[in-house]
Amino acid sequence: MAIDYDLVLEELKKEAGPLAKIFLDKAMDALEIKDLNDSNYKDVLDVLKMNPTLKKYVEAVEKRLNGI
Amino acid sequence: MAIDYDLVLEELKKEAGPLAKIFLDKAMDALEIKDLNDSNYKDVLDVLKMNPTLKKYVEAVEKRLNGI
């Protein structure tokens, strides 16, 4: 299964709720990433993990996505 | 000398021009950082460095700021 925006968003929402979309979009915007894929999603998760509020949620998502 | 938003912005502008402000603000927004100081500016520069277009400019800024 390939990683895309919808999948990452769905996994983030499971952990952190609907507001996750705002932070996902901000992180992508900061990196000038228009769409998520296997090669760039880790950078976006790294940015999200630098937000102390989100760190633990993102780590849980990361573990699941790394197993895909 | 302490590091603050104006100083980081000024240094980034020297390297990358006026558009640097947009990226600085986006990176701070993604991390939910309201103001820059000695303890959080490195996180913001790390995000900026993850943008391939900005990487070399930000590295130059980082070297100067680390020497402050």
PDB file of C-alpha atoms in Angstrom:
ATOM      1  CA  MET A   1       0.000   0.000   0.000  1.00  0.00           C
ATOM      2  CA  ALA A   2       1.342   3.412  -0.931  1.00  0.00           C
ATOM      3  CA  ILE A   3       1.307   6.337   1.432  1.00  0.00           C
ATOM      4  CA  ASP A   4      -0.685   9.376   0.379  1.00  0.00           C
ATOM      5  CA  TYR A   5      -2.261  12.453   1.904  1.00  0.00           C
ATOM      6  CA  ASP A   6      -5.575  10.801   2.724  1.00  0.00           C
ATOM      7  CA  LEU A   7      -3.947   7.902   4.500  1.00  0.00           C
ATOM      8  CA  VAL A   8      -1.682  10.090   6.624  1.00  0.00           C
ATOM      9  CA  LEU A   9      -4.582  12.392   7.444  1.00  0.00           C
ATOM     10  CA  GLU A  10      -6.812   9.481   8.427  1.00  0.00           C
ATOM     11  CA  GLU A  11      -4.139   8.039  10.731  1.00  0.00           C
ATOM     12  CA  LEU A  12      -3.425  11.425  12.313  1.00  0.00           C
ATOM     13  CA  LYS A  13      -7.123  12.031  12.910  1.00  0.00           C
ATOM     14  CA  LYS A  14      -7.423   8.676  14.683  1.00  0.00           C
ATOM     15  CA  GLU A  15      -4.802   9.805  17.176  1.00  0.00           C
ATOM     16  CA  ALA A  16      -5.242  13.533  17.461  1.00  0.00           C
ATOM     17  CA  GLY A  17      -8.782  14.241  16.230  1.00  0.00           C
ATOM     18  CA  PRO A  18     -10.069  16.468  13.438  1.00  0.00           C
ATOM     19  CA  LEU A  19      -7.674  19.323  14.230  1.00  0.00           C
ATOM     20  CA  ALA A  20      -4.879  17.116  12.934  1.00  0.00           C
ATOM     21  CA  LYS A  21      -5.690  18.341   9.421  1.00  0.00           C
ATOM     22  CA  ILE A  22      -4.743  21.904  10.300  1.00  0.00           C
ATOM     23  CA  PHE A  23      -1.335  20.844  11.545  1.00  0.00           C
ATOM     24  CA  LEU A  24      -0.720  18.448   8.684  1.00  0.00           C
ATOM     25  CA  ASP A  25      -1.483  21.193   6.184  1.00  0.00           C
ATOM     26  CA  LYS A  26       0.716  23.703   8.029  1.00  0.00           C
ATOM     27  CA  ALA A  27       3.641  21.305   8.106  1.00  0.00           C
ATOM     28  CA  MET A  28       3.290  20.551   4.392  1.00  0.00           C
ATOM     29  CA  ASP A  29       2.994  24.238   3.646  1.00  0.00           C
ATOM     30  CA  ALA A  30       6.161  25.027   5.581  1.00  0.00           C
ATOM     31  CA  LEU A  31       8.055  22.436   3.558  1.00  0.00           C
ATOM     32  CA  GLU A  32       6.390  23.441   0.269  1.00  0.00           C
ATOM     33  CA  ILE A  33       5.120  19.902  -0.176  1.00  0.00           C
ATOM     34  CA  LYS A  34       1.996  19.752  -2.314  1.00  0.00           C
ATOM     35  CA  ASP A  35       1.184  16.086  -1.958  1.00  0.00           C
ATOM     36  CA  LEU A  36       2.328  13.277   0.280  1.00  0.00           C
ATOM     37  CA  ASN A  37       4.022  10.117  -0.883  1.00  0.00           C
ATOM     38  CA  ASP A  38       6.378   7.384   0.297  1.00  0.00           C
ATOM     39  CA  SER A  39       9.431   9.595  -0.019  1.00  0.00           C
ATOM     40  CA  ASN A  40       8.281  12.806   1.646  1.00  0.00           C
ATOM     41  CA  TYR A  41       5.872  11.815   4.405  1.00  0.00           C
ATOM     42  CA  LYS A  42       8.652  11.266   6.936  1.00  0.00           C
ATOM     43  CA  ASP A  43       9.806  14.867   6.617  1.00  0.00           C
ATOM     44  CA  VAL A  44       6.274  16.046   7.317  1.00  0.00           C
ATOM     45  CA  LEU A  45       5.957  13.755  10.339  1.00  0.00           C
ATOM     46  CA  ASP A  46       9.319  15.043  11.593  1.00  0.00           C
ATOM     47  CA  VAL A  47       7.970  18.589  11.542  1.00  0.00           C
ATOM     48  CA  LEU A  48       4.795  17.508  13.319  1.00  0.00           C
ATOM     49  CA  LYS A  49       6.867  15.764  16.000  1.00  0.00           C
ATOM     50  CA  MET A  50       8.675  19.020  16.707  1.00  0.00           C
ATOM     51  CA  ASN A  51       5.377  20.360  18.020  1.00  0.00           C
ATOM     52  CA  PRO A  52       5.385  19.215  21.676  1.00  0.00           C
ATOM     53  CA  THR A  53       1.582  18.921  21.775  1.00  0.00           C
ATOM     54  CA  LEU A  54       1.550  16.529  18.829  1.00  0.00           C
ATOM     55  CA  LYS A  55       4.713  14.536  19.400  1.00  0.00           C
ATOM     56  CA  LYS A  56       3.211  11.465  21.047  1.00  0.00           C
ATOM     57  CA  TYR A  57       0.301  11.231  18.605  1.00  0.00           C
ATOM     58  CA  VAL A  58       2.582  11.539  15.622  1.00  0.00           C
ATOM     59  CA  GLU A  59       4.936   8.901  16.965  1.00  0.00           C
ATOM     60  CA  ALA A  60       2.042   6.437  17.117  1.00  0.00           C
ATOM     61  CA  VAL A  61       1.082   7.273  13.527  1.00  0.00           C
ATOM     62  CA  GLU A  62       4.676   6.955  12.408  1.00  0.00           C
ATOM     63  CA  LYS A  63       4.942   3.453  13.789  1.00  0.00           C
ATOM     64  CA  ARG A  64       1.857   2.321  11.914  1.00  0.00           C
ATOM     65  CA  LEU A  65       2.870   3.976   8.648  1.00  0.00           C
ATOM     66  CA  ASN A  66       6.396   2.585   8.805  1.00  0.00           C
ATOM     67  CA  GLY A  67       4.849  -0.864   8.932  1.00  0.00           C
ATOM     68  CA  ILE A  68       2.972  -0.318   5.661  1.00  0.00           C
TER      69      ILE A  68
ATOM     70  CA  MET B   1      23.319  39.189  22.195  1.00  0.00           C
ATOM     71  CA  ALA B   2      20.038  37.316  22.454  1.00  0.00           C
ATOM     72  CA  ILE B   3      18.328  35.769  19.470  1.00  0.00           C
ATOM     73  CA  ASP B   4      14.874  37.044  18.610  1.00  0.00           C
ATOM     74  CA  TYR B   5      12.464  37.112  15.693  1.00  0.00           C
ATOM     75  CA  ASP B   6      13.801  40.332  14.198  1.00  0.00           C
ATOM     76  CA  LEU B   7      17.371  39.115  14.229  1.00  0.00           C
ATOM     77  CA  VAL B   8      16.558  35.766  12.614  1.00  0.00           C
ATOM     78  CA  LEU B   9      14.384  37.493  10.029  1.00  0.00           C
ATOM     79  CA  GLU B  10      17.098  40.019   9.209  1.00  0.00           C
ATOM     80  CA  GLU B  11      19.692  37.272   8.750  1.00  0.00           C
ATOM     81  CA  LEU B  12      17.370  35.176   6.605  1.00  0.00           C
ATOM     82  CA  LYS B  13      16.536  38.157   4.430  1.00  0.00           C
ATOM     83  CA  LYS B  14      20.235  38.828   3.833  1.00  0.00           C
ATOM     84  CA  GLU B  15      20.577  35.331   2.390  1.00  0.00           C
ATOM     85  CA  ALA B  16      17.254  34.588   0.776  1.00  0.00           C
ATOM     86  CA  GLY B  17      15.611  37.977   0.198  1.00  0.00           C
ATOM     87  CA  PRO B  18      12.294  39.398   1.391  1.00  0.00           C
ATOM     88  CA  LEU B  19      10.374  36.170   0.760  1.00  0.00           C
ATOM     89  CA  ALA B  20      12.263  34.689   3.686  1.00  0.00           C
ATOM     90  CA  LYS B  21       9.640  36.198   6.006  1.00  0.00           C
ATOM     91  CA  ILE B  22       6.900  34.045   4.510  1.00  0.00           C
ATOM     92  CA  PHE B  23       8.840  30.856   5.131  1.00  0.00           C
ATOM     93  CA  LEU B  24       9.966  31.888   8.595  1.00  0.00           C
ATOM     94  CA  ASP B  25       6.366  32.590   9.573  1.00  0.00           C
ATOM     95  CA  LYS B  26       5.147  29.306   8.058  1.00  0.00           C
ATOM     96  CA  ALA B  27       7.761  27.302   9.929  1.00  0.00           C
ATOM     97  CA  MET B  28       6.919  29.023  13.228  1.00  0.00           C
ATOM     98  CA  ASP B  29       3.229  28.472  12.587  1.00  0.00           C
ATOM     99  CA  ALA B  30       3.744  24.766  11.928  1.00  0.00           C
ATOM    100  CA  LEU B  31       5.565  24.435  15.255  1.00  0.00           C
ATOM    101  CA  GLU B  32       3.081  26.694  17.102  1.00  0.00           C
ATOM    102  CA  ILE B  33       5.947  28.977  18.088  1.00  0.00           C
ATOM    103  CA  LYS B  34       4.778  32.530  18.738  1.00  0.00           C
ATOM    104  CA  ASP B  35       8.122  34.199  19.267  1.00  0.00           C
ATOM    105  CA  LEU B  36      11.728  33.245  18.672  1.00  0.00           C
ATOM    106  CA  ASN B  37      14.365  32.977  21.365  1.00  0.00           C
ATOM    107  CA  ASP B  38      17.655  31.255  22.143  1.00  0.00           C
ATOM    108  CA  SER B  39      15.960  27.968  22.950  1.00  0.00           C
ATOM    109  CA  ASN B  40      13.553  27.553  20.041  1.00  0.00           C
ATOM    110  CA  TYR B  41      15.198  29.160  17.003  1.00  0.00           C
ATOM    111  CA  LYS B  42      17.112  25.984  16.107  1.00  0.00           C
ATOM    112  CA  ASP B  43      13.890  24.017  15.706  1.00  0.00           C
ATOM    113  CA  VAL B  44      12.592  26.660  13.323  1.00  0.00           C
ATOM    114  CA  LEU B  45      15.828  26.648  11.316  1.00  0.00           C
ATOM    115  CA  ASP B  46      15.646  22.841  11.176  1.00  0.00           C
ATOM    116  CA  VAL B  47      12.224  23.066   9.561  1.00  0.00           C
ATOM    117  CA  LEU B  48      13.455  25.694   7.105  1.00  0.00           C
ATOM    118  CA  LYS B  49      16.404  23.476   6.185  1.00  0.00           C
ATOM    119  CA  MET B  50      13.997  20.677   5.260  1.00  0.00           C
ATOM    120  CA  ASN B  51      12.832  22.864   2.377  1.00  0.00           C
ATOM    121  CA  PRO B  52      15.338  22.030  -0.395  1.00  0.00           C
ATOM    122  CA  THR B  53      15.106  25.518  -1.913  1.00  0.00           C
ATOM    123  CA  LEU B  54      16.070  27.171   1.372  1.00  0.00           C
ATOM    124  CA  LYS B  55      18.562  24.679   2.776  1.00  0.00           C
ATOM    125  CA  LYS B  56      21.789  26.387   1.723  1.00  0.00           C
ATOM    126  CA  TYR B  57      20.606  29.860   2.742  1.00  0.00           C
ATOM    127  CA  VAL B  58      19.462  28.662   6.125  1.00  0.00           C
ATOM    128  CA  GLU B  59      22.732  26.846   6.747  1.00  0.00           C
ATOM    129  CA  ALA B  60      24.591  30.120   6.235  1.00  0.00           C
ATOM    130  CA  VAL B  61      22.277  31.892   8.671  1.00  0.00           C
ATOM    131  CA  GLU B  62      22.622  29.084  11.178  1.00  0.00           C
ATOM    132  CA  LYS B  63      26.408  29.379  11.197  1.00  0.00           C
ATOM    133  CA  ARG B  64      26.227  33.090  11.941  1.00  0.00           C
ATOM    134  CA  LEU B  65      23.575  32.733  14.641  1.00  0.00           C
ATOM    135  CA  ASN B  66      25.410  29.884  16.340  1.00  0.00           C
ATOM    136  CA  GLY B  67      28.354  32.237  16.698  1.00  0.00           C
ATOM    137  CA  ILE B  68      26.283  34.824  18.592  1.00  0.00           C
TER     138      ILE B  68
END
